[in-house]
C-alpha cells in the first residue's frame, strides 16, 4: 500500500482512521476537506481543488481522506488501496455530534452545533451517495477494504 483513499459517510471515523493509518505506515496524509474549505467557511474553486488534488496524487505515496464524489473515479484510478467506511447512518450522525466543539486537524474550523443542512446530508447519504459509491467500487481494481464497524477499522490498524 502506497496510495490509499478513505471514503464513507461523514462521522463514520474516516479521519481518525486516517491518522492512525498514517502513523502506522508513514504515508503522508491529506484531508480533502482542508483542500476544499477555507478558514472563513468559503471554498476554493473546483479548478483550484482539482489542481491541489492532482499535485498530491502525482506524489509516490499518500493517503487521501474524504469523499468528494465528483473526484472519486479519479482517486480510485490512482489508489492501490481503498478503505470504505460502510457504517449505519445513526452511528455516523452520532460521530458527527461527538466531534462538536473539538479542534480538528481535518477541517479549518470546528462547530459547536450540528448545522441542519449537514445533518440532513448525513441522513441522506445512504440514498444520495452510497449507491454511486457502490457502483464505482464494483469496478475498482485495487485492494478494497470495507469496514462495517469502527472496531473493524481498529482491528485492521492493530494487525498492521
PDB file of N, CA and C in Angstrom, residues 27-100:
ATOM      1  N   UNK A  27       2.849   6.901   5.669  1.00  0.00           N
ATOM      2  CA  UNK A  27       2.350   7.550   4.455  1.00  0.00           C
ATOM      3  C   UNK A  27       1.850   8.957   4.786  1.00  0.00           C
ATOM      4  N   UNK A  28       2.170   9.942   3.951  1.00  0.00           N
ATOM      5  CA  UNK A  28       1.675  11.299   4.211  1.00  0.00           C
ATOM      6  C   UNK A  28       0.158  11.361   4.037  1.00  0.00           C
ATOM      7  N   UNK A  29      -0.483  12.095   4.928  1.00  0.00           N
ATOM      8  CA  UNK A  29      -1.935  12.180   4.973  1.00  0.00           C
ATOM      9  C   UNK A  29      -2.394  13.557   4.492  1.00  0.00           C
ATOM     10  N   UNK A  30      -3.405  13.538   3.629  1.00  0.00           N
ATOM     11  CA  UNK A  30      -4.011  14.763   3.120  1.00  0.00           C
ATOM     12  C   UNK A  30      -5.514  14.674   3.317  1.00  0.00           C
ATOM     13  N   UNK A  31      -6.085  15.725   3.904  1.00  0.00           N
ATOM     14  CA  UNK A  31      -7.523  15.795   4.134  1.00  0.00           C
ATOM     15  C   UNK A  31      -8.158  16.617   3.015  1.00  0.00           C
ATOM     16  N   UNK A  32      -9.077  16.030   2.285  1.00  0.00           N
ATOM     17  CA  UNK A  32      -9.725  16.753   1.196  1.00  0.00           C
ATOM     18  C   UNK A  32     -10.514  17.948   1.707  1.00  0.00           C
ATOM     19  N   UNK A  33     -11.072  17.840   2.921  1.00  0.00           N
ATOM     20  CA  UNK A  33     -11.793  18.991   3.487  1.00  0.00           C
ATOM     21  C   UNK A  33     -10.875  20.199   3.683  1.00  0.00           C
ATOM     22  N   UNK A  34      -9.623  19.961   3.995  1.00  0.00           N
ATOM     23  CA  UNK A  34      -8.674  21.063   4.186  1.00  0.00           C
ATOM     24  C   UNK A  34      -8.280  21.694   2.851  1.00  0.00           C
ATOM     25  N   UNK A  35      -8.402  20.936   1.785  1.00  0.00           N
ATOM     26  CA  UNK A  35      -8.112  21.474   0.451  1.00  0.00           C
ATOM     27  C   UNK A  35      -9.306  22.280  -0.061  1.00  0.00           C
ATOM     28  N   UNK A  36     -10.501  21.805   0.206  1.00  0.00           N
ATOM     29  CA  UNK A  36     -11.726  22.414  -0.323  1.00  0.00           C
ATOM     30  C   UNK A  36     -12.174  23.637   0.480  1.00  0.00           C
ATOM     31  N   UNK A  37     -12.129  23.528   1.791  1.00  0.00           N
ATOM     32  CA  UNK A  37     -12.657  24.588   2.662  1.00  0.00           C
ATOM     33  C   UNK A  37     -11.576  25.585   3.065  1.00  0.00           C
ATOM     34  N   UNK A  38     -11.984  26.841   3.162  1.00  0.00           N
ATOM     35  CA  UNK A  38     -11.130  27.896   3.700  1.00  0.00           C
ATOM     36  C   UNK A  38     -11.569  28.186   5.135  1.00  0.00           C
ATOM     37  N   UNK A  39     -10.696  28.796   5.906  1.00  0.00           N
ATOM     38  CA  UNK A  39     -10.989  29.086   7.313  1.00  0.00           C
ATOM     39  C   UNK A  39     -12.201  30.002   7.478  1.00  0.00           C
ATOM     40  N   UNK A  40     -12.493  30.829   6.466  1.00  0.00           N
ATOM     41  CA  UNK A  40     -13.640  31.738   6.552  1.00  0.00           C
ATOM     42  C   UNK A  40     -14.955  31.066   6.129  1.00  0.00           C
ATOM     43  N   UNK A  41     -14.915  29.723   6.002  1.00  0.00           N
ATOM     44  CA  UNK A  41     -16.079  28.891   5.664  1.00  0.00           C
ATOM     45  C   UNK A  41     -16.529  29.032   4.221  1.00  0.00           C
ATOM     46  N   UNK A  42     -15.680  29.596   3.386  1.00  0.00           N
ATOM     47  CA  UNK A  42     -15.926  29.566   1.951  1.00  0.00           C
ATOM     48  C   UNK A  42     -15.122  28.394   1.384  1.00  0.00           C
ATOM     49  N   UNK A  43     -15.212  28.208   0.086  1.00  0.00           N
ATOM     50  CA  UNK A  43     -14.481  27.110  -0.555  1.00  0.00           C
ATOM     51  C   UNK A  43     -13.635  27.649  -1.698  1.00  0.00           C
ATOM     52  N   UNK A  44     -12.689  26.847  -2.096  1.00  0.00           N
ATOM     53  CA  UNK A  44     -11.900  27.178  -3.272  1.00  0.00           C
ATOM     54  C   UNK A  44     -12.736  26.823  -4.502  1.00  0.00           C
ATOM     55  N   UNK A  45     -12.286  27.207  -5.653  1.00  0.00           N
ATOM     56  CA  UNK A  45     -12.986  26.837  -6.884  1.00  0.00           C
ATOM     57  C   UNK A  45     -12.737  25.353  -7.179  1.00  0.00           C
ATOM     58  N   UNK A  46     -13.631  24.719  -7.917  1.00  0.00           N
ATOM     59  CA  UNK A  46     -13.378  23.324  -8.317  1.00  0.00           C
ATOM     60  C   UNK A  46     -12.046  23.159  -9.046  1.00  0.00           C
ATOM     61  N   UNK A  47     -11.671  24.138  -9.831  1.00  0.00           N
ATOM     62  CA  UNK A  47     -10.403  24.065 -10.559  1.00  0.00           C
ATOM     63  C   UNK A  47      -9.211  24.103  -9.609  1.00  0.00           C
ATOM     64  N   UNK A  48      -9.290  24.955  -8.597  1.00  0.00           N
ATOM     65  CA  UNK A  48      -8.211  25.038  -7.609  1.00  0.00           C
ATOM     66  C   UNK A  48      -8.137  23.741  -6.795  1.00  0.00           C
ATOM     67  N   UNK A  49      -9.295  23.205  -6.421  1.00  0.00           N
ATOM     68  CA  UNK A  49      -9.337  21.934  -5.702  1.00  0.00           C
ATOM     69  C   UNK A  49      -8.706  20.830  -6.549  1.00  0.00           C
ATOM     70  N   UNK A  50      -9.109  20.751  -7.812  1.00  0.00           N
ATOM     71  CA  UNK A  50      -8.585  19.712  -8.706  1.00  0.00           C
ATOM     72  C   UNK A  50      -7.076  19.838  -8.884  1.00  0.00           C
ATOM     73  N   UNK A  51      -6.591  21.050  -9.001  1.00  0.00           N
ATOM     74  CA  UNK A  51      -5.158  21.276  -9.146  1.00  0.00           C
ATOM     75  C   UNK A  51      -4.396  20.791  -7.918  1.00  0.00           C
ATOM     76  N   UNK A  52      -4.898  21.131  -6.731  1.00  0.00           N
ATOM     77  CA  UNK A  52      -4.260  20.671  -5.488  1.00  0.00           C
ATOM     78  C   UNK A  52      -4.309  19.150  -5.391  1.00  0.00           C
ATOM     79  N   UNK A  53      -5.440  18.567  -5.746  1.00  0.00           N
ATOM     80  CA  UNK A  53      -5.590  17.118  -5.710  1.00  0.00           C
ATOM     81  C   UNK A  53      -4.607  16.449  -6.671  1.00  0.00           C
ATOM     82  N   UNK A  54      -4.482  16.985  -7.865  1.00  0.00           N
ATOM     83  CA  UNK A  54      -3.550  16.410  -8.847  1.00  0.00           C
ATOM     84  C   UNK A  54      -2.105  16.515  -8.365  1.00  0.00           C
ATOM     85  N   UNK A  55      -1.759  17.620  -7.704  1.00  0.00           N
ATOM     86  CA  UNK A  55      -0.412  17.767  -7.148  1.00  0.00           C
ATOM     87  C   UNK A  55      -0.135  16.660  -6.129  1.00  0.00           C
ATOM     88  N   UNK A  56      -1.093  16.395  -5.270  1.00  0.00           N
ATOM     89  CA  UNK A  56      -0.928  15.339  -4.263  1.00  0.00           C
ATOM     90  C   UNK A  56      -0.806  13.979  -4.940  1.00  0.00           C
ATOM     91  N   UNK A  57      -1.708  13.716  -5.872  1.00  0.00           N
ATOM     92  CA  UNK A  57      -1.722  12.394  -6.494  1.00  0.00           C
ATOM     93  C   UNK A  57      -0.517  12.143  -7.402  1.00  0.00           C
ATOM     94  N   UNK A  58       0.209  13.184  -7.747  1.00  0.00           N
ATOM     95  CA  UNK A  58       1.420  12.992  -8.549  1.00  0.00           C
ATOM     96  C   UNK A  58       2.584  12.478  -7.702  1.00  0.00           C
ATOM     97  N   UNK A  59       2.427  12.513  -6.398  1.00  0.00           N
ATOM     98  CA  UNK A  59       3.457  12.009  -5.484  1.00  0.00           C
ATOM     99  C   UNK A  59       3.425  10.483  -5.467  1.00  0.00           C
ATOM    100  N   UNK A  60       4.508   9.886  -4.993  1.00  0.00           N
ATOM    101  CA  UNK A  60       4.632   8.431  -4.963  1.00  0.00           C
ATOM    102  C   UNK A  60       3.851   7.777  -3.838  1.00  0.00           C
ATOM    103  N   UNK A  61       3.556   8.534  -2.778  1.00  0.00           N
ATOM    104  CA  UNK A  61       2.922   7.944  -1.592  1.00  0.00           C
ATOM    105  C   UNK A  61       1.955   8.942  -0.985  1.00  0.00           C
ATOM    106  N   UNK A  62       0.766   8.462  -0.609  1.00  0.00           N
ATOM    107  CA  UNK A  62      -0.204   9.337   0.037  1.00  0.00           C
ATOM    108  C   UNK A  62      -1.383   8.561   0.592  1.00  0.00           C
ATOM    109  N   UNK A  63      -2.072   9.233   1.519  1.00  0.00           N
ATOM    110  CA  UNK A  63      -3.393   8.840   1.987  1.00  0.00           C
ATOM    111  C   UNK A  63      -4.288  10.047   1.753  1.00  0.00           C
ATOM    112  N   UNK A  64      -5.424   9.829   1.095  1.00  0.00           N
ATOM    113  CA  UNK A  64      -6.405  10.885   0.874  1.00  0.00           C
ATOM    114  C   UNK A  64      -7.665  10.544   1.658  1.00  0.00           C
ATOM    115  N   UNK A  65      -8.038  11.433   2.565  1.00  0.00           N
ATOM    116  CA  UNK A  65      -9.208  11.233   3.417  1.00  0.00           C
ATOM    117  C   UNK A  65     -10.334  12.140   2.947  1.00  0.00           C
ATOM    118  N   UNK A  66     -11.443  11.545   2.511  1.00  0.00           N
ATOM    119  CA  UNK A  66     -12.617  12.333   2.155  1.00  0.00           C
ATOM    120  C   UNK A  66     -13.368  11.767   0.970  1.00  0.00           C
ATOM    121  N   UNK A  67     -14.616  12.154   0.857  1.00  0.00           N
ATOM    122  CA  UNK A  67     -15.489  11.622  -0.190  1.00  0.00           C
ATOM    123  C   UNK A  67     -15.344  12.365  -1.511  1.00  0.00           C
ATOM    124  N   UNK A  68     -15.935  13.532  -1.604  1.00  0.00           N
ATOM    125  CA  UNK A  68     -15.899  14.347  -2.805  1.00  0.00           C
ATOM    126  C   UNK A  68     -16.164  13.482  -4.031  1.00  0.00           C
ATOM    127  N   UNK A  69     -17.413  13.077  -4.144  1.00  0.00           N
ATOM    128  CA  UNK A  69     -17.862  12.130  -5.148  1.00  0.00           C
ATOM    129  C   UNK A  69     -17.431  12.513  -6.564  1.00  0.00           C
ATOM    130  N   UNK A  70     -17.395  13.798  -6.857  1.00  0.00           N
ATOM    131  CA  UNK A  70     -17.025  14.257  -8.205  1.00  0.00           C
ATOM    132  C   UNK A  70     -15.638  13.768  -8.608  1.00  0.00           C
ATOM    133  N   UNK A  71     -14.717  13.679  -7.646  1.00  0.00           N
ATOM    134  CA  UNK A  71     -13.351  13.259  -7.977  1.00  0.00           C
ATOM    135  C   UNK A  71     -13.058  11.818  -7.567  1.00  0.00           C
ATOM    136  N   UNK A  72     -14.055  11.110  -7.070  1.00  0.00           N
ATOM    137  CA  UNK A  72     -13.812   9.737  -6.624  1.00  0.00           C
ATOM    138  C   UNK A  72     -13.320   8.823  -7.745  1.00  0.00           C
ATOM    139  N   UNK A  73     -13.874   8.872  -8.955  1.00  0.00           N
ATOM    140  CA  UNK A  73     -13.338   7.994 -10.007  1.00  0.00           C
ATOM    141  C   UNK A  73     -11.845   8.225 -10.271  1.00  0.00           C
ATOM    142  N   UNK A  74     -11.433   9.473 -10.271  1.00  0.00           N
ATOM    143  CA  UNK A  74     -10.027   9.807 -10.479  1.00  0.00           C
ATOM    144  C   UNK A  74      -9.159   9.237  -9.364  1.00  0.00           C
ATOM    145  N   UNK A  75      -9.601   9.390  -8.121  1.00  0.00           N
ATOM    146  CA  UNK A  75      -8.829   8.885  -6.988  1.00  0.00           C
ATOM    147  C   UNK A  75      -8.796   7.361  -6.974  1.00  0.00           C
ATOM    148  N   UNK A  76      -9.908   6.734  -7.342  1.00  0.00           N
ATOM    149  CA  UNK A  76      -9.921   5.269  -7.415  1.00  0.00           C
ATOM    150  C   UNK A  76      -8.954   4.763  -8.484  1.00  0.00           C
ATOM    151  N   UNK A  77      -8.831   5.493  -9.581  1.00  0.00           N
ATOM    152  CA  UNK A  77      -7.892   5.098 -10.638  1.00  0.00           C
ATOM    153  C   UNK A  77      -6.448   5.140 -10.164  1.00  0.00           C
ATOM    154  N   UNK A  78      -6.145   6.044  -9.255  1.00  0.00           N
ATOM    155  CA  UNK A  78      -4.767   6.227  -8.797  1.00  0.00           C
ATOM    156  C   UNK A  78      -4.416   5.433  -7.537  1.00  0.00           C
ATOM    157  N   UNK A  79      -5.416   5.114  -6.728  1.00  0.00           N
ATOM    158  CA  UNK A  79      -5.170   4.462  -5.432  1.00  0.00           C
ATOM    159  C   UNK A  79      -4.965   2.955  -5.597  1.00  0.00           C
ATOM    160  N   UNK A  80      -4.011   2.425  -4.845  1.00  0.00           N
ATOM    161  CA  UNK A  80      -3.849   0.972  -4.827  1.00  0.00           C
ATOM    162  C   UNK A  80      -4.684   0.331  -3.725  1.00  0.00           C
ATOM    163  N   UNK A  81      -5.163   1.145  -2.778  1.00  0.00           N
ATOM    164  CA  UNK A  81      -5.984   0.643  -1.676  1.00  0.00           C
ATOM    165  C   UNK A  81      -7.099   1.640  -1.388  1.00  0.00           C
ATOM    166  N   UNK A  82      -8.314   1.112  -1.220  1.00  0.00           N
ATOM    167  CA  UNK A  82      -9.456   1.948  -0.851  1.00  0.00           C
ATOM    168  C   UNK A  82     -10.069   1.386   0.429  1.00  0.00           C
ATOM    169  N   UNK A  83     -10.194   2.241   1.418  1.00  0.00           N
ATOM    170  CA  UNK A  83     -10.861   1.895   2.663  1.00  0.00           C
ATOM    171  C   UNK A  83     -12.240   2.538   2.631  1.00  0.00           C
ATOM    172  N   UNK A  84     -13.270   1.713   2.762  1.00  0.00           N
ATOM    173  CA  UNK A  84     -14.638   2.217   2.694  1.00  0.00           C
ATOM    174  C   UNK A  84     -15.333   1.984   4.028  1.00  0.00           C
ATOM    175  N   UNK A  85     -15.673   3.091   4.696  1.00  0.00           N
ATOM    176  CA  UNK A  85     -16.420   3.033   5.949  1.00  0.00           C
ATOM    177  C   UNK A  85     -17.902   2.951   5.605  1.00  0.00           C
ATOM    178  N   UNK A  86     -18.444   1.757   5.680  1.00  0.00           N
ATOM    179  CA  UNK A  86     -19.838   1.481   5.327  1.00  0.00           C
ATOM    180  C   UNK A  86     -20.621   1.226   6.608  1.00  0.00           C
ATOM    181  N   UNK A  87     -20.776   2.290   7.399  1.00  0.00           N
ATOM    182  CA  UNK A  87     -21.407   2.201   8.713  1.00  0.00           C
ATOM    183  C   UNK A  87     -22.852   2.685   8.664  1.00  0.00           C
ATOM    184  N   UNK A  88     -23.667   2.224   9.603  1.00  0.00           N
ATOM    185  CA  UNK A  88     -25.054   2.712   9.673  1.00  0.00           C
ATOM    186  C   UNK A  88     -25.090   4.225   9.883  1.00  0.00           C
ATOM    187  N   UNK A  89     -26.091   4.855   9.301  1.00  0.00           N
ATOM    188  CA  UNK A  89     -26.185   6.309   9.334  1.00  0.00           C
ATOM    189  C   UNK A  89     -26.329   6.835  10.763  1.00  0.00           C
ATOM    190  N   UNK A  90     -26.979   6.094  11.656  1.00  0.00           N
ATOM    191  CA  UNK A  90     -27.132   6.583  13.030  1.00  0.00           C
ATOM    192  C   UNK A  90     -25.782   6.647  13.744  1.00  0.00           C
ATOM    193  N   UNK A  91     -24.885   5.728  13.440  1.00  0.00           N
ATOM    194  CA  UNK A  91     -23.531   5.758  14.011  1.00  0.00           C
ATOM    195  C   UNK A  91     -22.781   6.980  13.476  1.00  0.00           C
ATOM    196  N   UNK A  92     -22.942   7.265  12.193  1.00  0.00           N
ATOM    197  CA  UNK A  92     -22.269   8.417  11.581  1.00  0.00           C
ATOM    198  C   UNK A  92     -22.795   9.727  12.161  1.00  0.00           C
ATOM    199  N   UNK A  93     -24.090   9.817  12.329  1.00  0.00           N
ATOM    200  CA  UNK A  93     -24.672  11.026  12.908  1.00  0.00           C
ATOM    201  C   UNK A  93     -24.171  11.224  14.334  1.00  0.00           C
ATOM    202  N   UNK A  94     -24.103  10.157  15.095  1.00  0.00           N
ATOM    203  CA  UNK A  94     -23.566  10.217  16.455  1.00  0.00           C
ATOM    204  C   UNK A  94     -22.102  10.669  16.441  1.00  0.00           C
ATOM    205  N   UNK A  95     -21.325  10.156  15.489  1.00  0.00           N
ATOM    206  CA  UNK A  95     -19.919  10.553  15.371  1.00  0.00           C
ATOM    207  C   UNK A  95     -19.772  12.032  15.063  1.00  0.00           C
ATOM    208  N   UNK A  96     -20.616  12.543  14.178  1.00  0.00           N
ATOM    209  CA  UNK A  96     -20.575  13.971  13.848  1.00  0.00           C
ATOM    210  C   UNK A  96     -20.932  14.822  15.064  1.00  0.00           C
ATOM    211  N   UNK A  97     -21.872  14.361  15.853  1.00  0.00           N
ATOM    212  CA  UNK A  97     -22.279  15.102  17.056  1.00  0.00           C
ATOM    213  C   UNK A  97     -21.163  15.059  18.101  1.00  0.00           C
ATOM    214  N   UNK A  98     -20.500  13.921  18.249  1.00  0.00           N
ATOM    215  CA  UNK A  98     -19.450  13.772  19.264  1.00  0.00           C
ATOM    216  C   UNK A  98     -18.250  14.680  19.019  1.00  0.00           C
ATOM    217  N   UNK A  99     -18.008  15.055  17.772  1.00  0.00           N
ATOM    218  CA  UNK A  99     -16.841  15.902  17.500  1.00  0.00           C
ATOM    219  C   UNK A  99     -17.143  17.393  17.580  1.00  0.00           C
ATOM    220  N   UNK A 100     -18.389  17.758  17.869  1.00  0.00           N
ATOM    221  CA  UNK A 100     -18.743  19.171  18.009  1.00  0.00           C
ATOM    222  C   UNK A 100     -17.927  19.809  19.130  1.00  0.00           C
TER     223      UNK A 100
END
